[in-house]
mmCIF file of C-alpha atoms and ligand atoms in Angstrom:
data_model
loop_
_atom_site.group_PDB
_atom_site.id
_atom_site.type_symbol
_atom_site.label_atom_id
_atom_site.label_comp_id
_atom_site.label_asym_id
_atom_site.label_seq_id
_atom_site.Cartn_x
_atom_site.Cartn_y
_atom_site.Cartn_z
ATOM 1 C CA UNK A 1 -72.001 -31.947 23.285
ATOM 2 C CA UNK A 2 -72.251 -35.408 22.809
ATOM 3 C CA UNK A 3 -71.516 -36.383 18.973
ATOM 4 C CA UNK A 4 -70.330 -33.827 16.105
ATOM 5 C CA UNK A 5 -72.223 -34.835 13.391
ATOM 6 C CA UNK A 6 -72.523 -31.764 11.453
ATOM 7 C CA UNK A 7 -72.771 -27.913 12.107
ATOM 8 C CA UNK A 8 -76.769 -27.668 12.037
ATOM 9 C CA UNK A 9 -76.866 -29.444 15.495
ATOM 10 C CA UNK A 10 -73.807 -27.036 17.057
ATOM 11 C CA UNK A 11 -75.215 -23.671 18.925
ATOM 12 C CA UNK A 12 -72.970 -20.821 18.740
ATOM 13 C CA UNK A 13 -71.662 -20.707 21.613
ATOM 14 C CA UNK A 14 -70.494 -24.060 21.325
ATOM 15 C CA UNK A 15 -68.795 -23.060 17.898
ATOM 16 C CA UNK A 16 -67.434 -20.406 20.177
ATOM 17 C CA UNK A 17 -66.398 -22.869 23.269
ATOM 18 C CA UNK A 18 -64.081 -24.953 20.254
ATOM 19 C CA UNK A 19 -62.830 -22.495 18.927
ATOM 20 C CA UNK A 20 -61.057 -20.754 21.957
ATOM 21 C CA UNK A 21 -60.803 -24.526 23.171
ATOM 22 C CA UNK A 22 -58.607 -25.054 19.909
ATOM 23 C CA UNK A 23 -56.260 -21.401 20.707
ATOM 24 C CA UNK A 24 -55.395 -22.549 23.680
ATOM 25 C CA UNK A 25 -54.095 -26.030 21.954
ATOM 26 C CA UNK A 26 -52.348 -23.679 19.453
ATOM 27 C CA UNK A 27 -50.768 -21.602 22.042
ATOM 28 C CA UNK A 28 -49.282 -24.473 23.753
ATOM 29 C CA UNK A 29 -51.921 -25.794 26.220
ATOM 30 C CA UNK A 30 -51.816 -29.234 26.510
ATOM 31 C CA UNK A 31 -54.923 -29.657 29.642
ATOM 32 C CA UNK A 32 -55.998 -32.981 28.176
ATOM 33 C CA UNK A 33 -59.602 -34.542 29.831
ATOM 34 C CA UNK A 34 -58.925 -37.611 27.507
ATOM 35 C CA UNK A 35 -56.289 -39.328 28.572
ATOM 36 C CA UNK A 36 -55.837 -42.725 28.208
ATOM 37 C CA UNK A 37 -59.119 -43.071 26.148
ATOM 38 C CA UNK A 38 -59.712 -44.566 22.878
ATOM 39 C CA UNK A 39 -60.254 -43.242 19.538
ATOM 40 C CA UNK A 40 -61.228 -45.315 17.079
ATOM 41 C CA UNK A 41 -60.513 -43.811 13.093
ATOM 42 C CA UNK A 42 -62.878 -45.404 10.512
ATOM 43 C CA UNK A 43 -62.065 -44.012 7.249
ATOM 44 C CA UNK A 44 -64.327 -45.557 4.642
ATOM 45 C CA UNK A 45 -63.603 -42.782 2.070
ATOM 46 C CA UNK A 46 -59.732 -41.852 1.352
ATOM 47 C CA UNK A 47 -57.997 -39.079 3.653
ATOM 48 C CA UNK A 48 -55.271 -37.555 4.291
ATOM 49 C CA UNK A 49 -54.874 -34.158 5.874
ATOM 50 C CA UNK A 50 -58.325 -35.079 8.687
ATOM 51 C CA UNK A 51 -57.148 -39.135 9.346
ATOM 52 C CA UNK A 52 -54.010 -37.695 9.839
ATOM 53 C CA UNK A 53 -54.447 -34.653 12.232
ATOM 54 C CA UNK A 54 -57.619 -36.370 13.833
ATOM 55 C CA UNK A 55 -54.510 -38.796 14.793
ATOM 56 C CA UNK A 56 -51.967 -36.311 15.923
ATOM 57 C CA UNK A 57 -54.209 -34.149 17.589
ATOM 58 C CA UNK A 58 -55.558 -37.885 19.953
ATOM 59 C CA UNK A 59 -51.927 -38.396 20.542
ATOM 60 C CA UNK A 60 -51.098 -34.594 21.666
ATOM 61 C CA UNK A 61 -54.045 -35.465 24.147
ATOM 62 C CA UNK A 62 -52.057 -38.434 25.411
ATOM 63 C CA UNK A 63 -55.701 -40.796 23.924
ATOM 64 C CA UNK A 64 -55.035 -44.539 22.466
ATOM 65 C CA UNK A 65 -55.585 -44.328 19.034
ATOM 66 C CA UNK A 66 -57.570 -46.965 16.990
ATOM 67 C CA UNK A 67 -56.751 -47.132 13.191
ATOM 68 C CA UNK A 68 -59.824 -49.660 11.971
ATOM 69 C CA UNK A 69 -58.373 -51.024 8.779
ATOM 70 C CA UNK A 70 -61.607 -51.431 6.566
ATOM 71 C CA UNK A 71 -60.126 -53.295 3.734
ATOM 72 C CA UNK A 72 -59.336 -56.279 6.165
ATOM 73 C CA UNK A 73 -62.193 -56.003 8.812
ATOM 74 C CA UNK A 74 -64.760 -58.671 9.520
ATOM 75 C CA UNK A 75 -67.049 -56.113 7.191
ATOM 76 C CA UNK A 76 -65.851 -58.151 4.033
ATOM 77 C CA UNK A 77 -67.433 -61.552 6.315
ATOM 78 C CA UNK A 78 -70.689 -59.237 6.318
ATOM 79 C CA UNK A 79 -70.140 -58.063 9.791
ATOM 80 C CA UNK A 80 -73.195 -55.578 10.017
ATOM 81 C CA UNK A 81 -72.428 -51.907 11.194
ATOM 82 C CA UNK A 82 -74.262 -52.830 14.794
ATOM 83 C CA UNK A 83 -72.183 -55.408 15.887
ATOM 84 C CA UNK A 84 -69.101 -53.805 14.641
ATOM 85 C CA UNK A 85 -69.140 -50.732 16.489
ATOM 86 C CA UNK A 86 -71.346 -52.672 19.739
ATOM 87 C CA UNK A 87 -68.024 -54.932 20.034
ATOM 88 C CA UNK A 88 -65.567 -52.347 19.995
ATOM 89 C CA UNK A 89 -67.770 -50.396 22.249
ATOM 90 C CA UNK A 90 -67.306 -53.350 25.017
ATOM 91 C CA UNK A 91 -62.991 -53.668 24.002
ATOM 92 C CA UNK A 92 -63.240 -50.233 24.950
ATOM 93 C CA UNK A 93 -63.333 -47.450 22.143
ATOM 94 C CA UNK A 94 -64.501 -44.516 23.658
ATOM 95 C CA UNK A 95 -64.999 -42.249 20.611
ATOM 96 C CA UNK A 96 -65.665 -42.988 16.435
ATOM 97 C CA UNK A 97 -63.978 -41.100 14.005
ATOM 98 C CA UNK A 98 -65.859 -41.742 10.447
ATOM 99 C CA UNK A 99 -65.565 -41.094 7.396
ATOM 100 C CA UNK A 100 -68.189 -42.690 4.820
ATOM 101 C CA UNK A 101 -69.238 -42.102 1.552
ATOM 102 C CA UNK A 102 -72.889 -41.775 2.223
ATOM 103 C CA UNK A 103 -74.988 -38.967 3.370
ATOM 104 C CA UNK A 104 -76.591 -39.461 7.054
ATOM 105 C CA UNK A 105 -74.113 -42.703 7.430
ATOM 106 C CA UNK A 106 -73.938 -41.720 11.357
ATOM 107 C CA UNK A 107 -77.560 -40.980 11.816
ATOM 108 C CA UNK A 108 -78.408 -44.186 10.291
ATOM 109 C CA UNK A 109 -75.992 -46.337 12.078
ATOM 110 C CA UNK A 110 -77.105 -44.668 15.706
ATOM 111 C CA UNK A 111 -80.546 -45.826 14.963
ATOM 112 C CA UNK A 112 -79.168 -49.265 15.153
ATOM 113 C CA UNK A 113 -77.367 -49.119 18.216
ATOM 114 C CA UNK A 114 -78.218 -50.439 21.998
ATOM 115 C CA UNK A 115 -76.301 -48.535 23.045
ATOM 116 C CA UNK A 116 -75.563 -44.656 23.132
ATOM 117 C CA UNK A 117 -71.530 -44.131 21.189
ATOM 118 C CA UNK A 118 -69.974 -40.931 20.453
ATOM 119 C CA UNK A 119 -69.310 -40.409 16.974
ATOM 120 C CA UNK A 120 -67.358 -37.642 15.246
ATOM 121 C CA UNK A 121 -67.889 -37.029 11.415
ATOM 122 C CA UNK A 122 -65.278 -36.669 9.323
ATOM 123 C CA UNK A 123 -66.937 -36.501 6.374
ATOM 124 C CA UNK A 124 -70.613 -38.162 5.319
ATOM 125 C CA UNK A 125 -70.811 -38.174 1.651
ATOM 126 C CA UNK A 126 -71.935 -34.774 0.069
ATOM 127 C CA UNK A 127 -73.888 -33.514 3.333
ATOM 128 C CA UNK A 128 -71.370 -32.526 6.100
ATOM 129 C CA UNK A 129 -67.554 -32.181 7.360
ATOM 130 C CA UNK A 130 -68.115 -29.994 10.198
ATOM 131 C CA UNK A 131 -64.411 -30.178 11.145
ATOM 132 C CA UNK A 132 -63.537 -28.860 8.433
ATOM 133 C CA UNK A 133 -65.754 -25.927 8.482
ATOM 134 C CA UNK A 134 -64.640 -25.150 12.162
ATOM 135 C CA UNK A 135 -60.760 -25.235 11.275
ATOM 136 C CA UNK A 136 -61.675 -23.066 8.072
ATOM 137 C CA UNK A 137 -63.433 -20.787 10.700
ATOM 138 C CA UNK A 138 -60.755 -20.761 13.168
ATOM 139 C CA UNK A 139 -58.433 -19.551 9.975
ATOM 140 C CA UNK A 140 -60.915 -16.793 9.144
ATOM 141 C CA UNK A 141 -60.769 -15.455 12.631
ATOM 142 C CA UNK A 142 -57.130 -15.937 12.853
ATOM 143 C CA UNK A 143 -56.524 -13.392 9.829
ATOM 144 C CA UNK A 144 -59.756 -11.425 9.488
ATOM 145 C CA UNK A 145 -60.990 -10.967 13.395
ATOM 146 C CA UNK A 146 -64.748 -11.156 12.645
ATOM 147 C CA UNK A 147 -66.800 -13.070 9.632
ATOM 148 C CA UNK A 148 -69.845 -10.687 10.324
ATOM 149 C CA UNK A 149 -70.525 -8.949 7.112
ATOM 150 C CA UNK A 150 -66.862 -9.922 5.160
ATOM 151 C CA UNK A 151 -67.503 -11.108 1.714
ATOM 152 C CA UNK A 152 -66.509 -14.885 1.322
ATOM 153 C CA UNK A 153 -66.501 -16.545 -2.079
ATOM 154 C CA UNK A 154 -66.462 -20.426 -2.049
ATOM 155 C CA UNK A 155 -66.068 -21.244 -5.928
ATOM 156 C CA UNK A 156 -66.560 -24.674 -7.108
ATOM 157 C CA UNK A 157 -68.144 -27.915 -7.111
ATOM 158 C CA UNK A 158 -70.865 -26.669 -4.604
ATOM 159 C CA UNK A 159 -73.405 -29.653 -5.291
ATOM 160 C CA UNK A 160 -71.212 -32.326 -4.316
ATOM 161 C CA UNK A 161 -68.948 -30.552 -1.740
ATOM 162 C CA UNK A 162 -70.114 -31.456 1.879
ATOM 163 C CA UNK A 163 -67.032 -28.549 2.971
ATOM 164 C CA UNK A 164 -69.406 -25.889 1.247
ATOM 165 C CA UNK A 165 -72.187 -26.991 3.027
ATOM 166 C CA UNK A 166 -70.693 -27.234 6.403
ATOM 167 C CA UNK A 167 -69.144 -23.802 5.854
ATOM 168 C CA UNK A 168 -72.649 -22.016 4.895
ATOM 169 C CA UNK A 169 -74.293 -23.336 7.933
ATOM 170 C CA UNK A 170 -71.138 -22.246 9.869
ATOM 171 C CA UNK A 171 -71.186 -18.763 8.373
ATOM 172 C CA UNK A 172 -74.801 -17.820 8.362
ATOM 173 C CA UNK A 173 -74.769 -18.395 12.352
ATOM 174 C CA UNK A 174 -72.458 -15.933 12.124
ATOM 175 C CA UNK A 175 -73.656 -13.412 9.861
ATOM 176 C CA UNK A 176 -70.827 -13.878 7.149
ATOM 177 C CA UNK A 177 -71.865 -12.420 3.238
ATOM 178 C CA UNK A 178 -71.481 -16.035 1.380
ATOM 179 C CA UNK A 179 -71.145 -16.341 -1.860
ATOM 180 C CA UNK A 180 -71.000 -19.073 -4.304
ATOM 181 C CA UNK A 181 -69.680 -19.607 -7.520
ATOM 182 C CA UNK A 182 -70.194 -22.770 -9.666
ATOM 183 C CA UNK A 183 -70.975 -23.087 -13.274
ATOM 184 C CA UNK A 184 -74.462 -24.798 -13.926
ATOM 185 C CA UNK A 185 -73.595 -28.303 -13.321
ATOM 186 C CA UNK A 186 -71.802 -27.393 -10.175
ATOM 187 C CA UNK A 187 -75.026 -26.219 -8.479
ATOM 188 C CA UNK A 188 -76.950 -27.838 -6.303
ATOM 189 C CA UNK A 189 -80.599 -28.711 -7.132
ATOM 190 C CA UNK A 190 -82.297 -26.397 -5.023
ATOM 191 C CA UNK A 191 -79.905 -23.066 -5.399
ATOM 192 C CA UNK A 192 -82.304 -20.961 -3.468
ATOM 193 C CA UNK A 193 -82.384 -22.979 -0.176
ATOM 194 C CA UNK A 194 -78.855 -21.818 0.250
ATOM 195 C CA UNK A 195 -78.608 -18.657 2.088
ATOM 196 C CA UNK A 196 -76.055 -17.185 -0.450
ATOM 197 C CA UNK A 197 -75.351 -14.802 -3.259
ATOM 198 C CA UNK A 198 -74.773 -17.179 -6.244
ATOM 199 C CA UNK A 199 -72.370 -16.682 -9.298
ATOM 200 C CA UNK A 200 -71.559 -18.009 -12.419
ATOM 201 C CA UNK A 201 -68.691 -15.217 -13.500
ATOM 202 C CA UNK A 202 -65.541 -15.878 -11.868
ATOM 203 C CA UNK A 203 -64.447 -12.471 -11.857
ATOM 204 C CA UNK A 204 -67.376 -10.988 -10.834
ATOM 205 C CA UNK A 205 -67.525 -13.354 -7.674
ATOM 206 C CA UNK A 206 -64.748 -12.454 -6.285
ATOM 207 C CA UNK A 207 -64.900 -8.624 -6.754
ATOM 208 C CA UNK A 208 -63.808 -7.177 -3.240
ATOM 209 C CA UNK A 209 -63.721 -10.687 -1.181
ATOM 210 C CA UNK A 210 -62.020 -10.942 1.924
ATOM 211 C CA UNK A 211 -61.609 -14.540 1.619
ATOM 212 C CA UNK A 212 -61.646 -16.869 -1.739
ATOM 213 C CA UNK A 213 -61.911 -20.544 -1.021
ATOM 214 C CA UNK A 214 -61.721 -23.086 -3.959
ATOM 215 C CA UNK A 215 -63.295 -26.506 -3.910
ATOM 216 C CA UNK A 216 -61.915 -29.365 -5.449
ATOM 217 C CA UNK A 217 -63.713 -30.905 -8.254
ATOM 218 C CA UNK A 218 -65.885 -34.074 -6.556
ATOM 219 C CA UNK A 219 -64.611 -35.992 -9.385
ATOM 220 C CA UNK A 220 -65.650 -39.628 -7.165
ATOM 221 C CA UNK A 221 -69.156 -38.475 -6.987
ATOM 222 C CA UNK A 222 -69.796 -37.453 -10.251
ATOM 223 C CA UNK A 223 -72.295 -38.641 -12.734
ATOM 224 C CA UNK A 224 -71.431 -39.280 -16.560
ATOM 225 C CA UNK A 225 -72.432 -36.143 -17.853
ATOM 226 C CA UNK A 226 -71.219 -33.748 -15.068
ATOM 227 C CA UNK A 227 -68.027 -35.251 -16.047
ATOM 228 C CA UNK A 228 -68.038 -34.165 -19.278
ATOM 229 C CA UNK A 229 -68.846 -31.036 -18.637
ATOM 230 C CA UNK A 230 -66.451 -31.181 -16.064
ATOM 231 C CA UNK A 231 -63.977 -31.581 -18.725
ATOM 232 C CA UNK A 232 -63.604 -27.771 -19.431
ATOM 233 C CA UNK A 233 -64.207 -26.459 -15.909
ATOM 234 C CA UNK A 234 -60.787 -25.373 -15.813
ATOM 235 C CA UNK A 235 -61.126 -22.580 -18.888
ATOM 236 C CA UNK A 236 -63.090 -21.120 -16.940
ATOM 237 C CA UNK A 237 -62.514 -21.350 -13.126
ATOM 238 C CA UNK A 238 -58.666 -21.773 -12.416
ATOM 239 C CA UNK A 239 -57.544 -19.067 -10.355
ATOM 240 C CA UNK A 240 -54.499 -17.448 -11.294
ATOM 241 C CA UNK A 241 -52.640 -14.885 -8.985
ATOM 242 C CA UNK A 242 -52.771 -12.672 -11.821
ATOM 243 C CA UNK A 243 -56.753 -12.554 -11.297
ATOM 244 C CA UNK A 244 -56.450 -13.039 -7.204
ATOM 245 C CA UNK A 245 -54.588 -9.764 -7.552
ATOM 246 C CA UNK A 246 -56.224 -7.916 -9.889
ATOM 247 C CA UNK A 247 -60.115 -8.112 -8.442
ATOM 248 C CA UNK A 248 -59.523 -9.772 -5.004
ATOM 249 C CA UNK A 249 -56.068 -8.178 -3.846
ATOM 250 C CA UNK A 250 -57.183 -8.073 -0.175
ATOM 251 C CA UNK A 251 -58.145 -11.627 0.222
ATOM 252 C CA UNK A 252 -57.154 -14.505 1.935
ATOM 253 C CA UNK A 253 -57.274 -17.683 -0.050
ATOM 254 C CA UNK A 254 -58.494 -21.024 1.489
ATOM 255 C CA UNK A 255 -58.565 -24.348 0.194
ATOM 256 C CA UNK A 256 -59.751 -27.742 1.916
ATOM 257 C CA UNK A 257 -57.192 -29.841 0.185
ATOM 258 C CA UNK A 258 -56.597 -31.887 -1.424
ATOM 259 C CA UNK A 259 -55.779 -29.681 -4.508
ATOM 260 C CA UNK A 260 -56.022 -30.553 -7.755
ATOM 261 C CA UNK A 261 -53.093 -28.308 -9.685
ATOM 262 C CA UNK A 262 -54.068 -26.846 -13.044
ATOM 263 C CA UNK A 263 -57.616 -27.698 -12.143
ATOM 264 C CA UNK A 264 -59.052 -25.425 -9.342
ATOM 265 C CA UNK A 265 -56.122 -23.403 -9.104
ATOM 266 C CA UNK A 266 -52.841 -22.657 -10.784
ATOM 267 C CA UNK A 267 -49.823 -24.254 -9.376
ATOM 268 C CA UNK A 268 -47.929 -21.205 -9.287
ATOM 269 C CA UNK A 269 -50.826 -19.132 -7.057
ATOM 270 C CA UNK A 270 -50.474 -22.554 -4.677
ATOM 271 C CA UNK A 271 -46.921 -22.394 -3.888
ATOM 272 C CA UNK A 272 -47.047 -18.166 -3.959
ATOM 273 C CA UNK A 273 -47.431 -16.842 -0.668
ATOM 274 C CA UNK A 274 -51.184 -16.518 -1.085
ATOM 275 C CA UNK A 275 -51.386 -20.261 -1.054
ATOM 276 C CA UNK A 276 -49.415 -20.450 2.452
ATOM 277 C CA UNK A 277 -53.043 -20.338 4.122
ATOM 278 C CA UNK A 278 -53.985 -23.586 2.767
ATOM 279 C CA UNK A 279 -51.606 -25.283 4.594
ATOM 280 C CA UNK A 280 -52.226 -22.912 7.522
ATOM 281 C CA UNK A 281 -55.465 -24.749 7.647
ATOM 282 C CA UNK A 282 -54.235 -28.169 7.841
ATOM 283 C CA UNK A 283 -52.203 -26.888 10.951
ATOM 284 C CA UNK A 284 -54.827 -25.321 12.901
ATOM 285 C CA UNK A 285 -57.352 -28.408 11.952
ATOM 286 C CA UNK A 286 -55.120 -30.422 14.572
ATOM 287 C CA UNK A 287 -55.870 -27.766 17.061
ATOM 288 C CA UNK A 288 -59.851 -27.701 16.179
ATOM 289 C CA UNK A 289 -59.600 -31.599 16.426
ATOM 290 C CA UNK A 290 -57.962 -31.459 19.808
ATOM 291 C CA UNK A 291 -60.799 -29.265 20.985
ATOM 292 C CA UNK A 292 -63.410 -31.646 19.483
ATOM 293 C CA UNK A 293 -62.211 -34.593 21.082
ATOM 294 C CA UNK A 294 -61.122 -32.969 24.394
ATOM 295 C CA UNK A 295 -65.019 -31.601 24.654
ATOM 296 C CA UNK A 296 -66.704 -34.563 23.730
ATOM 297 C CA UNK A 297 -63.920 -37.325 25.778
ATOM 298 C CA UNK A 298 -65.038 -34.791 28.541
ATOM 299 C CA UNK A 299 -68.741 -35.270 28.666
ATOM 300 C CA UNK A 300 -69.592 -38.900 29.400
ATOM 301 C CA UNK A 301 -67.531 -41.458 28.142
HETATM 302 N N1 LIG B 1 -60.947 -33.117 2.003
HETATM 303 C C1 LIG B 1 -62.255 -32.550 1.796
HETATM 304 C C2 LIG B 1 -63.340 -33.593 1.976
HETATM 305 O O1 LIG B 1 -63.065 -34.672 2.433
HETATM 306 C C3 LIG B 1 -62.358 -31.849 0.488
HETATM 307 C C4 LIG B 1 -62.203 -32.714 -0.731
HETATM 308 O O2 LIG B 1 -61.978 -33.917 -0.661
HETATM 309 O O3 LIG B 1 -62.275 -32.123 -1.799
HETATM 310 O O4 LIG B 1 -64.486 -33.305 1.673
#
């Protein structure tokens, strides 16, 4: 493995290899092949929960981390991306952490570069966050064993969520039932290239599922008139525990974070203990980011 740029590119068995990678972490391991290396974190788009365990998991790895401050970077002089990331290549940054708000951003800038970098994404626009998708996997198999043939509802702003899309391609390799459900102008332009059962009924998606994760609404990526609409997503889409319980008792509820209370999903079904998951994930996402960097620090930086 030499970048993670999304799941597409990742064979199973190296889905596998991170995942056990990342129990190990959990369970205490602390084998590090990393030490002393740099990680560089270039966070373009706001974060919190990835900057932040992308950092914690480096440090548990004893790596040098690199926080690249955007706002006051030689990018406002017009610094292209190519020398940027060819300089800190020769002070010594051994991996990129990114985060950017468009789609392909590390494809593009690799194109660009004499010379061969490792790049993580954490995050490209609407496309990809393949961490995500592998700590949201790692929290699936922590509480359900096996995805093969569960039900799994993701329910939300599909068109603009690159977590939906990283967790599709994650769960068709492994022969998950995924199902979406978004109102109209929530859904993606080409509904039937998605291998997935889609919904418009709340209730009705989430008949039976063994796991119910809710997207936030992509308000920063949203044109003028899927805002409006946007306006009275809520009516119709906030889960309550009420309705968790009543058609979905047995499932698990996920969330990427951040959450947007009274929007997505009630505030008393967050802080139930239904809503414990969600920050279940943020925990084992340090683990799956230890893996990540451990395997790719160990290949040929
Ligand atoms: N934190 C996730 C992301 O960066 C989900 C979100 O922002 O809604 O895509």
């Amino acid at each position: 493995m030499h970048d993670l740029i999304d799941i597409e590119r990742l064979a199973k068995n190296e889905i596998e290899e991170i995942i056990s990678k990342a129990e190990f972490f959990a369970k205490g391991g602390r084998e590090s092949v990393v030490k002393e290396r740099t990680a560089c974190m270039m966070f373009f788009e706001n974060s919190t929960r990835t900057h932040c365990s992308f950092e914690i998991a480096a440090k548990k790895l004893g790596m040098h981390v690199l926080n690249f401050d955007v706002k006051s970077s030689s990018f406002s002089k017009g610094e292209s991306f190519k020398d940027t990331f060819e300089n800190l290549h020769f002070i010594d940054v051994d991996v990129f952490v990114i985060r950017h708000s468009e789609d392909g951003i590390i494809d593009r800038i690799k194109t660009e570069l004499a010379y061969d970098l490792k790049f993580i994404n954490a995050g490209d626009g609407k496309r990809a966050h393949p961490t995500q998708a592998l700590l949201d996997f790692y929290t699936m198999k922590e509480k359900l064993g096996d995805v093969c043939g569960r039900k799994i509802v993701i329910v939300g702003d599909v068109a603009h969520s690159r977590v939906a899309k990283s967790n599709l391609a994650l769960l068709n390799k492994f022969g998950a039932d995924v199902h979406f459900c978004a109102p109209s102008y929530f859904m993606p332009e080409n509904p039937g290239n998605f291998r997935a059962v889609w919904h418009s009924d709340l209730k009705d998606a989430i008949s039976d599922a063994d796991v119910v994760m809710l997207l936030r609404v992509q308000n920063e990526r949203l044109d003028e008139r899927t805002t409006k609409s946007a306006g009275s997503y809520a009516d119709l889409y906030k889960l309550d525990s009420n309705t968790l319980e009543k058609y979905a008792p047995n499932a698990i509820l996920m969330h990427p974070g951040p959450v947007n209370r009274e929007v997505e999903i009630t505030s008393e079904l967050l802080d139930s203990e239904k809503g414990r998951t969600i920050l279940e994930q943020a925990k084992n996402g340090v683990y799956v980011r230890m893996a990540v960097l451990n395997m790719l620090g160990g290949a040929n930086v």
